[in-house]
Amino acid sequence: MIKLLERFEHKMWILYLIFIVTYLLGEFFSIKFLVYAYAFILLLLVLQAFPKAKYSTRIISVFLFGAGIIALVFGGVDTRGWITAFTANGGLVAFFLSLPLFSVALTYKDYRESINALFVKRVQSKSGFLILVSWLTLLISTILNIATDYMLDNLLRRNAERYEVKHGFYQALVRGNMAAVLWAPNYIAVATVITCTGLDWLEIAPSGFLLSVVYMLLVNIAFFVLHRDRKDTTRVLPEVLEDMEEKGTKEQEKSSDVRQVITASEGSLRHLFFVLLGLILFVVMFNASFALSFLAVIIITAAIYPLLLAVVFQKLDVYRKQTLWFFKVKLPSIKDEVILFAAIGFFGKVLDMTGVGNMLFSYIPLDKIPFVWLTVFTVIVIMGIISLVGIHPIVSVSVLSSILTPAALGLSPVAFAQMLLLGYIVAATSSPFTAISLLMAGISGESSWNVVPRLNIGFNLIVVVVFSFLLPML
């Protein structure tokens, strides 16, 4: 079967597309055939992706699938139970496959020079540079997710070198990105928590946005205290201006003063802001108007919103090229995520169905902790510690949401969801095995331990303490 699939690898994007459409049809119609077709196509995608996935992905998925299969066999679960377990994260797989379509919305206008000009005009200090990087990362992440870090690294690395804040720059990229995890609709953590808790995105988004602002204020304080300037850094401005003059664009060649280009670029930044704001408003209205799951809303939004923008901006030719690239190049390259989310969902559902998860966590006496804030602190720290041994935070979210209840912890359902999201952030930035750590390792050329966990564990501890007192108030 695997060899047969490999022969048709260049056509696999068709199977991925059929899988997404099948999932959406299942959201609209309760047809038994769709359930079986959905499970079968997901199995084909996993089998096709397995041979070319990373070695670590194969090891983790084999362990998760193997442990789940053993538990189902000894638990005497029927065929329907097997299908339910295997497709538990199928919606998340379809969700993840559709996310790259959001990036099409940022191809209709070149924002790179505008972003660079913003830093030239507004930044005069180390701490100011890092704070602006973190907020800009949060803003763009609402569309590009962790790909934002790669984009801004290419654009602003030389600026970071001039300010001599290499590691601070990496911290700004990571922390700005993680702040979006508390509410942004295109994050897999948000989708997972919504799926596992049964809450609606509109229920957690307002509090999540406010908490992300609190998180960013802690980031700002940390950067201001640790990277406050001890010497004059205004010398950076003429150096960056000189680079822009040397690089030159058509507009700059026509201008005798590069600062005119900087002023003109502000229009592009306003354009970017309204594109991002439009996306959020589109999701809110779509989610409120239709009785669909959050995953289905985001998948449909990923397909429709870039097309609407293409019509408005008269960029249909760009849209065609970008969507063709998405189907022919991007979709077939998404292998590790397909396997991991299928395996994680399967394992988490099995723990829930068989009661194994409850048994494992029964040894942690959370119900005997006298203070709610201390319970929240303990759960988040456990998620962080588990991540250090290679357990993906999505596994922790899935398992904990299946064996814990908000009432048992003394939390509201929304506070419980935000606790899981914060736990995800802490776990993702404490482990060298997560996507954000591996991405930053590739960007920096350093080990995945040095570039994310080592730089963030101390900060994470402060965040956990602060949020442990805030979450019970929700």
PDB file of C-alpha atoms in Angstrom, residues 31-321:
ATOM      1  CA  ILE A  31     -24.191  10.395   6.515  1.00  0.00           C
ATOM      2  CA  LYS A  32     -22.641   7.159   7.770  1.00  0.00           C
ATOM      3  CA  PHE A  33     -20.682   6.653   4.543  1.00  0.00           C
ATOM      4  CA  LEU A  34     -18.835   9.937   5.091  1.00  0.00           C
ATOM      5  CA  VAL A  35     -17.532   8.692   8.450  1.00  0.00           C
ATOM      6  CA  TYR A  36     -15.979   5.599   6.891  1.00  0.00           C
ATOM      7  CA  ALA A  37     -14.655   7.510   3.871  1.00  0.00           C
ATOM      8  CA  TYR A  38     -13.171  10.121   6.171  1.00  0.00           C
ATOM      9  CA  ALA A  39     -11.379   7.471   8.262  1.00  0.00           C
ATOM     10  CA  PHE A  40     -10.116   5.613   5.185  1.00  0.00           C
ATOM     11  CA  ILE A  41      -8.693   8.729   3.529  1.00  0.00           C
ATOM     12  CA  LEU A  42      -6.994   9.763   6.790  1.00  0.00           C
ATOM     13  CA  LEU A  43      -5.412   6.300   6.969  1.00  0.00           C
ATOM     14  CA  LEU A  44      -4.086   6.712   3.410  1.00  0.00           C
ATOM     15  CA  LEU A  45      -2.632  10.113   4.280  1.00  0.00           C
ATOM     16  CA  VAL A  46      -0.864   8.719   7.348  1.00  0.00           C
ATOM     17  CA  LEU A  47       0.546   5.757   5.409  1.00  0.00           C
ATOM     18  CA  GLN A  48       1.731   8.010   2.589  1.00  0.00           C
ATOM     19  CA  ALA A  49       3.368  10.499   4.943  1.00  0.00           C
ATOM     20  CA  PHE A  50       5.087   7.995   7.241  1.00  0.00           C
ATOM     21  CA  PRO A  51       8.105   6.947   5.082  1.00  0.00           C
ATOM     22  CA  LYS A  52       9.289  10.526   4.479  1.00  0.00           C
ATOM     23  CA  ALA A  53       8.490  11.960   7.905  1.00  0.00           C
ATOM     24  CA  LYS A  54      11.268  12.902  10.317  1.00  0.00           C
ATOM     25  CA  TYR A  55      12.809  10.074  12.288  1.00  0.00           C
ATOM     26  CA  SER A  56      11.627  11.577  15.592  1.00  0.00           C
ATOM     27  CA  THR A  57       8.089  11.890  14.199  1.00  0.00           C
ATOM     28  CA  ARG A  58       8.051   8.237  13.186  1.00  0.00           C
ATOM     29  CA  ILE A  59       9.276   7.113  16.616  1.00  0.00           C
ATOM     30  CA  ILE A  60       6.729   9.219  18.514  1.00  0.00           C
ATOM     31  CA  SER A  61       3.830   8.216  16.259  1.00  0.00           C
ATOM     32  CA  VAL A  62       4.687   4.500  16.451  1.00  0.00           C
ATOM     33  CA  PHE A  63       4.724   4.744  20.249  1.00  0.00           C
ATOM     34  CA  LEU A  64       1.403   6.627  20.383  1.00  0.00           C
ATOM     35  CA  PHE A  65      -0.349   4.383  17.858  1.00  0.00           C
ATOM     36  CA  GLY A  66       1.141   1.253  19.400  1.00  0.00           C
ATOM     37  CA  ALA A  67       0.161   2.142  22.965  1.00  0.00           C
ATOM     38  CA  GLY A  68      -3.322   3.105  21.813  1.00  0.00           C
ATOM     39  CA  ILE A  69      -3.830  -0.104  19.842  1.00  0.00           C
ATOM     40  CA  ILE A  70      -2.753  -2.245  22.811  1.00  0.00           C
ATOM     41  CA  ALA A  71      -5.173  -0.396  25.098  1.00  0.00           C
ATOM     42  CA  LEU A  72      -8.046  -0.824  22.618  1.00  0.00           C
ATOM     43  CA  VAL A  73      -7.354  -4.527  22.147  1.00  0.00           C
ATOM     44  CA  PHE A  74      -7.278  -5.263  25.865  1.00  0.00           C
ATOM     45  CA  GLY A  75     -10.252  -2.951  26.425  1.00  0.00           C
ATOM     46  CA  GLY A  76     -12.411  -4.905  23.950  1.00  0.00           C
ATOM     47  CA  VAL A  77     -13.476  -1.814  22.039  1.00  0.00           C
ATOM     48  CA  ASP A  78     -15.721  -2.417  19.001  1.00  0.00           C
ATOM     49  CA  THR A  79     -15.054  -1.324  15.405  1.00  0.00           C
ATOM     50  CA  ARG A  80     -16.935   1.946  15.744  1.00  0.00           C
ATOM     51  CA  GLY A  81     -14.822   2.767  18.793  1.00  0.00           C
ATOM     52  CA  TRP A  82     -11.651   2.199  16.763  1.00  0.00           C
ATOM     53  CA  ILE A  83     -12.879   4.546  14.041  1.00  0.00           C
ATOM     54  CA  THR A  84     -13.882   7.161  16.619  1.00  0.00           C
ATOM     55  CA  ALA A  85     -10.440   6.987  18.231  1.00  0.00           C
ATOM     56  CA  PHE A  86      -8.554   7.139  14.937  1.00  0.00           C
ATOM     57  CA  THR A  87     -10.520  10.112  13.601  1.00  0.00           C
ATOM     58  CA  ALA A  88     -10.516  12.009  16.925  1.00  0.00           C
ATOM     59  CA  ASN A  89      -8.062  14.569  15.563  1.00  0.00           C
ATOM     60  CA  GLY A  90      -9.107  14.283  11.930  1.00  0.00           C
ATOM     61  CA  GLY A  91     -10.639  17.718  12.080  1.00  0.00           C
ATOM     62  CA  LEU A  92      -7.379  19.131  13.414  1.00  0.00           C
ATOM     63  CA  VAL A  93      -5.509  17.508  10.525  1.00  0.00           C
ATOM     64  CA  ALA A  94      -7.876  19.161   8.015  1.00  0.00           C
ATOM     65  CA  PHE A  95      -7.514  22.423   9.958  1.00  0.00           C
ATOM     66  CA  PHE A  96      -3.714  22.294   9.810  1.00  0.00           C
ATOM     67  CA  LEU A  97      -3.721  21.459   6.102  1.00  0.00           C
ATOM     68  CA  SER A  98      -5.788  24.542   5.342  1.00  0.00           C
ATOM     69  CA  LEU A  99      -3.750  27.036   7.410  1.00  0.00           C
ATOM     70  CA  PRO A 100      -1.133  27.863   4.709  1.00  0.00           C
ATOM     71  CA  LEU A 101      -3.935  29.323   2.596  1.00  0.00           C
ATOM     72  CA  PHE A 102      -4.076  32.288   4.985  1.00  0.00           C
ATOM     73  CA  SER A 103      -0.609  33.343   3.851  1.00  0.00           C
ATOM     74  CA  VAL A 104      -2.029  34.017   0.375  1.00  0.00           C
ATOM     75  CA  ALA A 105      -3.710  37.115   1.842  1.00  0.00           C
ATOM     76  CA  LEU A 106      -0.272  38.675   2.433  1.00  0.00           C
ATOM     77  CA  THR A 107       0.990  38.189  -1.115  1.00  0.00           C
ATOM     78  CA  TYR A 108      -1.100  40.953  -2.711  1.00  0.00           C
ATOM     79  CA  LYS A 109       1.191  43.707  -1.446  1.00  0.00           C
ATOM     80  CA  ASP A 110       4.872  43.783  -0.443  1.00  0.00           C
ATOM     81  CA  TYR A 111       4.996  44.719   3.242  1.00  0.00           C
ATOM     82  CA  ARG A 112       8.679  43.979   3.829  1.00  0.00           C
ATOM     83  CA  GLU A 113      10.091  47.418   3.037  1.00  0.00           C
ATOM     84  CA  SER A 114       7.301  49.042   5.028  1.00  0.00           C
ATOM     85  CA  ILE A 115       8.114  46.961   8.097  1.00  0.00           C
ATOM     86  CA  ASN A 116      11.805  47.748   7.775  1.00  0.00           C
ATOM     87  CA  ALA A 117      11.032  51.442   7.402  1.00  0.00           C
ATOM     88  CA  LEU A 118       8.874  51.337  10.527  1.00  0.00           C
ATOM     89  CA  PHE A 119      11.845  50.159  12.578  1.00  0.00           C
ATOM     90  CA  VAL A 120      14.103  52.805  11.067  1.00  0.00           C
ATOM     91  CA  LYS A 121      11.678  55.588  11.915  1.00  0.00           C
ATOM     92  CA  ARG A 122      10.426  54.491  15.341  1.00  0.00           C
ATOM     93  CA  VAL A 123      13.247  52.589  17.036  1.00  0.00           C
ATOM     94  CA  GLN A 124      16.141  54.307  18.806  1.00  0.00           C
ATOM     95  CA  SER A 125      17.024  51.795  21.550  1.00  0.00           C
ATOM     96  CA  LYS A 126      17.626  48.102  22.207  1.00  0.00           C
ATOM     97  CA  SER A 127      14.575  47.649  24.399  1.00  0.00           C
ATOM     98  CA  GLY A 128      12.418  49.603  21.941  1.00  0.00           C
ATOM     99  CA  PHE A 129      13.591  47.411  19.087  1.00  0.00           C
ATOM    100  CA  LEU A 130      12.746  44.192  20.950  1.00  0.00           C
ATOM    101  CA  ILE A 131       9.376  45.440  22.167  1.00  0.00           C
ATOM    102  CA  LEU A 132       8.359  46.479  18.642  1.00  0.00           C
ATOM    103  CA  VAL A 133       9.524  43.117  17.242  1.00  0.00           C
ATOM    104  CA  SER A 134       7.409  41.232  19.788  1.00  0.00           C
ATOM    105  CA  TRP A 135       4.229  43.245  19.074  1.00  0.00           C
ATOM    106  CA  LEU A 136       4.710  43.038  15.308  1.00  0.00           C
ATOM    107  CA  THR A 137       5.200  39.274  15.628  1.00  0.00           C
ATOM    108  CA  LEU A 138       1.930  39.001  17.558  1.00  0.00           C
ATOM    109  CA  LEU A 139       0.114  41.014  14.886  1.00  0.00           C
ATOM    110  CA  ILE A 140       1.363  39.078  11.853  1.00  0.00           C
ATOM    111  CA  SER A 141       1.057  35.713  13.615  1.00  0.00           C
ATOM    112  CA  THR A 142      -2.717  36.011  13.422  1.00  0.00           C
ATOM    113  CA  ILE A 143      -2.298  35.032   9.771  1.00  0.00           C
ATOM    114  CA  LEU A 144       1.123  33.417   9.336  1.00  0.00           C
ATOM    115  CA  ASN A 145       1.370  31.551  12.668  1.00  0.00           C
ATOM    116  CA  ILE A 146       4.996  30.486  13.387  1.00  0.00           C
ATOM    117  CA  ALA A 147       6.013  31.307   9.813  1.00  0.00           C
ATOM    118  CA  THR A 148       6.030  34.920  11.054  1.00  0.00           C
ATOM    119  CA  ASP A 149       9.300  34.234  12.891  1.00  0.00           C
ATOM    120  CA  TYR A 150      10.984  33.113   9.694  1.00  0.00           C
ATOM    121  CA  MET A 151       9.724  36.158   7.789  1.00  0.00           C
ATOM    122  CA  LEU A 152      10.810  38.719  10.407  1.00  0.00           C
ATOM    123  CA  ASP A 153      14.163  37.026  10.943  1.00  0.00           C
ATOM    124  CA  ASN A 154      14.968  37.465   7.254  1.00  0.00           C
ATOM    125  CA  LEU A 155      13.881  41.085   7.412  1.00  0.00           C
ATOM    126  CA  LEU A 156      15.280  42.309  10.745  1.00  0.00           C
ATOM    127  CA  ARG A 157      18.269  40.128  11.614  1.00  0.00           C
ATOM    128  CA  ARG A 158      20.808  42.782  10.534  1.00  0.00           C
ATOM    129  CA  ASN A 159      19.045  45.357  12.717  1.00  0.00           C
ATOM    130  CA  ALA A 160      19.268  42.960  15.678  1.00  0.00           C
ATOM    131  CA  GLU A 161      22.989  42.480  15.056  1.00  0.00           C
ATOM    132  CA  ARG A 162      23.563  46.241  15.079  1.00  0.00           C
ATOM    133  CA  TYR A 163      21.733  46.606  18.361  1.00  0.00           C
ATOM    134  CA  GLU A 164      23.717  43.617  19.697  1.00  0.00           C
ATOM    135  CA  VAL A 165      20.569  41.831  20.888  1.00  0.00           C
ATOM    136  CA  LYS A 166      20.809  38.528  19.032  1.00  0.00           C
ATOM    137  CA  HIS A 167      19.255  36.355  21.735  1.00  0.00           C
ATOM    138  CA  GLY A 168      16.810  39.079  22.723  1.00  0.00           C
ATOM    139  CA  PHE A 169      15.658  39.143  19.105  1.00  0.00           C
ATOM    140  CA  TYR A 170      14.947  35.394  19.222  1.00  0.00           C
ATOM    141  CA  GLN A 171      13.066  35.865  22.490  1.00  0.00           C
ATOM    142  CA  ALA A 172      10.962  38.631  20.950  1.00  0.00           C
ATOM    143  CA  LEU A 173      10.016  36.427  17.985  1.00  0.00           C
ATOM    144  CA  VAL A 174       9.107  33.464  20.176  1.00  0.00           C
ATOM    145  CA  ARG A 175       7.205  35.370  22.851  1.00  0.00           C
ATOM    146  CA  GLY A 176       5.259  37.521  20.405  1.00  0.00           C
ATOM    147  CA  ASN A 177       4.247  34.377  18.576  1.00  0.00           C
ATOM    148  CA  MET A 178       3.244  32.556  21.749  1.00  0.00           C
ATOM    149  CA  ALA A 179       1.061  35.451  22.936  1.00  0.00           C
ATOM    150  CA  ALA A 180      -1.227  34.754  19.972  1.00  0.00           C
ATOM    151  CA  VAL A 181      -1.746  31.168  21.207  1.00  0.00           C
ATOM    152  CA  LEU A 182      -4.143  32.491  23.863  1.00  0.00           C
ATOM    153  CA  TRP A 183      -6.759  33.591  21.321  1.00  0.00           C
ATOM    154  CA  ALA A 184      -5.785  33.648  17.615  1.00  0.00           C
ATOM    155  CA  PRO A 185      -8.117  31.441  15.526  1.00  0.00           C
ATOM    156  CA  ASN A 186      -5.389  29.999  13.278  1.00  0.00           C
ATOM    157  CA  TYR A 187      -3.444  28.263  16.067  1.00  0.00           C
ATOM    158  CA  ILE A 188      -3.687  24.515  16.450  1.00  0.00           C
ATOM    159  CA  ALA A 189      -3.605  24.871  20.248  1.00  0.00           C
ATOM    160  CA  VAL A 190      -6.743  27.034  20.176  1.00  0.00           C
ATOM    161  CA  ALA A 191      -8.492  24.578  17.876  1.00  0.00           C
ATOM    162  CA  THR A 192      -7.472  21.642  20.080  1.00  0.00           C
ATOM    163  CA  VAL A 193      -8.696  23.265  23.288  1.00  0.00           C
ATOM    164  CA  ILE A 194     -12.002  24.229  21.658  1.00  0.00           C
ATOM    165  CA  THR A 195     -12.446  20.684  20.360  1.00  0.00           C
ATOM    166  CA  CYS A 196     -11.580  19.090  23.696  1.00  0.00           C
ATOM    167  CA  THR A 197     -13.571  21.408  25.971  1.00  0.00           C
ATOM    168  CA  GLY A 198     -16.627  21.903  23.763  1.00  0.00           C
ATOM    169  CA  LEU A 199     -16.421  25.667  24.119  1.00  0.00           C
ATOM    170  CA  ASP A 200     -16.984  28.121  21.284  1.00  0.00           C
ATOM    171  CA  TRP A 201     -14.169  30.325  20.025  1.00  0.00           C
ATOM    172  CA  LEU A 202     -16.226  33.432  20.810  1.00  0.00           C
ATOM    173  CA  GLU A 203     -16.341  32.283  24.442  1.00  0.00           C
ATOM    174  CA  ILE A 204     -12.576  32.149  24.905  1.00  0.00           C
ATOM    175  CA  ALA A 205     -11.356  34.795  22.424  1.00  0.00           C
ATOM    176  CA  PRO A 206     -12.187  37.947  24.470  1.00  0.00           C
ATOM    177  CA  SER A 207     -10.494  36.734  27.668  1.00  0.00           C
ATOM    178  CA  GLY A 208      -7.696  35.215  25.612  1.00  0.00           C
ATOM    179  CA  PHE A 209      -7.025  38.539  23.910  1.00  0.00           C
ATOM    180  CA  LEU A 210      -6.867  40.362  27.254  1.00  0.00           C
ATOM    181  CA  LEU A 211      -4.562  37.702  28.686  1.00  0.00           C
ATOM    182  CA  SER A 212      -2.317  37.982  25.634  1.00  0.00           C
ATOM    183  CA  VAL A 213      -2.021  41.716  26.337  1.00  0.00           C
ATOM    184  CA  VAL A 214      -1.013  40.925  29.932  1.00  0.00           C
ATOM    185  CA  TYR A 215       1.501  38.397  28.598  1.00  0.00           C
ATOM    186  CA  MET A 216       2.924  41.026  26.233  1.00  0.00           C
ATOM    187  CA  LEU A 217       3.188  43.568  29.055  1.00  0.00           C
ATOM    188  CA  LEU A 218       5.302  41.049  30.974  1.00  0.00           C
ATOM    189  CA  VAL A 219       7.396  40.625  27.813  1.00  0.00           C
ATOM    190  CA  ASN A 220       7.803  44.396  27.528  1.00  0.00           C
ATOM    191  CA  ILE A 221       8.847  44.718  31.173  1.00  0.00           C
ATOM    192  CA  ALA A 222      11.382  41.906  30.762  1.00  0.00           C
ATOM    193  CA  PHE A 223      12.909  43.498  27.676  1.00  0.00           C
ATOM    194  CA  PHE A 224      12.995  46.946  29.236  1.00  0.00           C
ATOM    195  CA  VAL A 225      14.706  45.690  32.399  1.00  0.00           C
ATOM    196  CA  LEU A 226      17.157  43.268  30.790  1.00  0.00           C
ATOM    197  CA  HIS A 227      17.943  45.155  27.592  1.00  0.00           C
ATOM    198  CA  ARG A 228      17.689  48.789  28.666  1.00  0.00           C
ATOM    199  CA  ASP A 229      20.358  50.812  26.948  1.00  0.00           C
ATOM    200  CA  ARG A 230      23.554  51.550  28.796  1.00  0.00           C
ATOM    201  CA  LYS A 231      24.963  53.570  25.935  1.00  0.00           C
ATOM    202  CA  ASP A 232      23.740  55.694  23.072  1.00  0.00           C
ATOM    203  CA  THR A 233      22.347  53.575  20.246  1.00  0.00           C
ATOM    204  CA  THR A 234      21.065  56.312  17.981  1.00  0.00           C
ATOM    205  CA  ARG A 235      24.098  55.514  15.826  1.00  0.00           C
ATOM    206  CA  VAL A 236      22.097  52.606  14.450  1.00  0.00           C
ATOM    207  CA  LEU A 237      19.682  54.865  12.613  1.00  0.00           C
ATOM    208  CA  PRO A 238      22.112  56.329  10.041  1.00  0.00           C
ATOM    209  CA  GLU A 239      23.590  52.857   9.448  1.00  0.00           C
ATOM    210  CA  VAL A 240      20.187  51.411   8.599  1.00  0.00           C
ATOM    211  CA  LEU A 241      19.350  54.421   6.459  1.00  0.00           C
ATOM    212  CA  GLU A 242      22.605  53.961   4.591  1.00  0.00           C
ATOM    213  CA  ASP A 243      21.727  50.312   3.930  1.00  0.00           C
ATOM    214  CA  MET A 244      18.338  51.296   2.599  1.00  0.00           C
ATOM    215  CA  GLU A 245      19.917  53.867   0.309  1.00  0.00           C
ATOM    216  CA  GLU A 246      22.450  51.323  -0.964  1.00  0.00           C
ATOM    217  CA  LYS A 247      19.823  48.660  -1.488  1.00  0.00           C
ATOM    218  CA  GLY A 248      17.489  51.074  -3.226  1.00  0.00           C
ATOM    219  CA  THR A 249      14.076  50.497  -4.696  1.00  0.00           C
ATOM    220  CA  LYS A 250      12.477  52.297  -7.629  1.00  0.00           C
ATOM    221  CA  GLU A 251      10.749  54.656  -5.228  1.00  0.00           C
ATOM    222  CA  GLN A 252      13.984  55.387  -3.396  1.00  0.00           C
ATOM    223  CA  GLU A 253      15.864  56.040  -6.619  1.00  0.00           C
ATOM    224  CA  LYS A 254      13.341  58.747  -7.466  1.00  0.00           C
ATOM    225  CA  SER A 255      13.616  60.322  -4.026  1.00  0.00           C
ATOM    226  CA  SER A 256      16.426  62.498  -2.755  1.00  0.00           C
ATOM    227  CA  ASP A 257      15.524  61.733   0.851  1.00  0.00           C
ATOM    228  CA  VAL A 258      15.018  58.187   2.080  1.00  0.00           C
ATOM    229  CA  ARG A 259      12.871  59.472   4.927  1.00  0.00           C
ATOM    230  CA  GLN A 260      10.154  60.271   2.374  1.00  0.00           C
ATOM    231  CA  VAL A 261      10.070  56.578   1.576  1.00  0.00           C
ATOM    232  CA  ILE A 262       9.662  55.805   5.283  1.00  0.00           C
ATOM    233  CA  THR A 263       6.695  58.159   5.554  1.00  0.00           C
ATOM    234  CA  ALA A 264       5.076  56.737   2.433  1.00  0.00           C
ATOM    235  CA  SER A 265       5.437  53.205   3.797  1.00  0.00           C
ATOM    236  CA  GLU A 266       3.003  53.921   6.636  1.00  0.00           C
ATOM    237  CA  GLY A 267       0.156  53.476   4.166  1.00  0.00           C
ATOM    238  CA  SER A 268       1.262  49.901   3.549  1.00  0.00           C
ATOM    239  CA  LEU A 269       1.304  49.202   7.281  1.00  0.00           C
ATOM    240  CA  ARG A 270      -2.244  50.511   7.635  1.00  0.00           C
ATOM    241  CA  HIS A 271      -3.152  48.265   4.732  1.00  0.00           C
ATOM    242  CA  LEU A 272      -1.642  45.286   6.596  1.00  0.00           C
ATOM    243  CA  PHE A 273      -3.496  46.162   9.792  1.00  0.00           C
ATOM    244  CA  PHE A 274      -6.868  46.260   8.044  1.00  0.00           C
ATOM    245  CA  VAL A 275      -6.188  42.947   6.296  1.00  0.00           C
ATOM    246  CA  LEU A 276      -5.557  41.323   9.692  1.00  0.00           C
ATOM    247  CA  LEU A 277      -8.522  43.091  11.304  1.00  0.00           C
ATOM    248  CA  GLY A 278     -10.751  41.986   8.430  1.00  0.00           C
ATOM    249  CA  LEU A 279      -9.710  38.389   8.986  1.00  0.00           C
ATOM    250  CA  ILE A 280     -10.659  38.480  12.661  1.00  0.00           C
ATOM    251  CA  LEU A 281     -14.003  40.156  11.935  1.00  0.00           C
ATOM    252  CA  PHE A 282     -14.721  37.626   9.173  1.00  0.00           C
ATOM    253  CA  VAL A 283     -14.130  34.726  11.577  1.00  0.00           C
ATOM    254  CA  VAL A 284     -16.277  36.357  14.270  1.00  0.00           C
ATOM    255  CA  MET A 285     -19.225  36.969  11.920  1.00  0.00           C
ATOM    256  CA  PHE A 286     -18.961  33.555  10.269  1.00  0.00           C
ATOM    257  CA  ASN A 287     -18.721  31.804  13.626  1.00  0.00           C
ATOM    258  CA  ALA A 288     -21.712  33.687  15.012  1.00  0.00           C
ATOM    259  CA  SER A 289     -23.883  33.212  11.909  1.00  0.00           C
ATOM    260  CA  PHE A 290     -23.519  29.477  11.228  1.00  0.00           C
ATOM    261  CA  ALA A 291     -23.930  26.434  13.473  1.00  0.00           C
ATOM    262  CA  LEU A 292     -20.608  24.906  12.451  1.00  0.00           C
ATOM    263  CA  SER A 293     -17.643  23.704  14.449  1.00  0.00           C
ATOM    264  CA  PHE A 294     -14.809  26.164  14.915  1.00  0.00           C
ATOM    265  CA  LEU A 295     -12.519  23.970  12.807  1.00  0.00           C
ATOM    266  CA  ALA A 296     -14.948  24.067   9.889  1.00  0.00           C
ATOM    267  CA  VAL A 297     -15.279  27.859  10.236  1.00  0.00           C
ATOM    268  CA  ILE A 298     -11.510  28.352   9.990  1.00  0.00           C
ATOM    269  CA  ILE A 299     -11.133  25.949   7.046  1.00  0.00           C
ATOM    270  CA  ILE A 300     -13.895  27.733   5.117  1.00  0.00           C
ATOM    271  CA  THR A 301     -12.419  31.123   6.061  1.00  0.00           C
ATOM    272  CA  ALA A 302      -8.986  30.033   4.790  1.00  0.00           C
ATOM    273  CA  ALA A 303     -10.575  29.205   1.444  1.00  0.00           C
ATOM    274  CA  ILE A 304     -12.845  32.260   1.101  1.00  0.00           C
ATOM    275  CA  TYR A 305     -11.069  35.227   2.731  1.00  0.00           C
ATOM    276  CA  PRO A 306      -7.963  35.336   0.470  1.00  0.00           C
ATOM    277  CA  LEU A 307     -10.261  35.045  -2.566  1.00  0.00           C
ATOM    278  CA  LEU A 308     -12.408  37.957  -1.376  1.00  0.00           C
ATOM    279  CA  LEU A 309      -9.297  40.078  -0.871  1.00  0.00           C
ATOM    280  CA  ALA A 310      -8.067  39.109  -4.343  1.00  0.00           C
ATOM    281  CA  VAL A 311     -11.314  40.402  -5.827  1.00  0.00           C
ATOM    282  CA  VAL A 312     -11.213  43.627  -3.788  1.00  0.00           C
ATOM    283  CA  PHE A 313      -7.535  44.337  -4.581  1.00  0.00           C
ATOM    284  CA  GLN A 314      -7.832  43.068  -8.182  1.00  0.00           C
ATOM    285  CA  LYS A 315      -5.155  40.422  -7.615  1.00  0.00           C
ATOM    286  CA  LEU A 316      -6.879  37.336  -8.982  1.00  0.00           C
ATOM    287  CA  ASP A 317      -3.817  36.404 -11.040  1.00  0.00           C
ATOM    288  CA  VAL A 318      -1.687  36.394  -7.874  1.00  0.00           C
ATOM    289  CA  TYR A 319      -4.372  34.366  -6.097  1.00  0.00           C
ATOM    290  CA  ARG A 320      -4.339  31.727  -8.839  1.00  0.00           C
ATOM    291  CA  LYS A 321      -0.549  31.375  -8.705  1.00  0.00           C
TER     292      LYS A 321
END
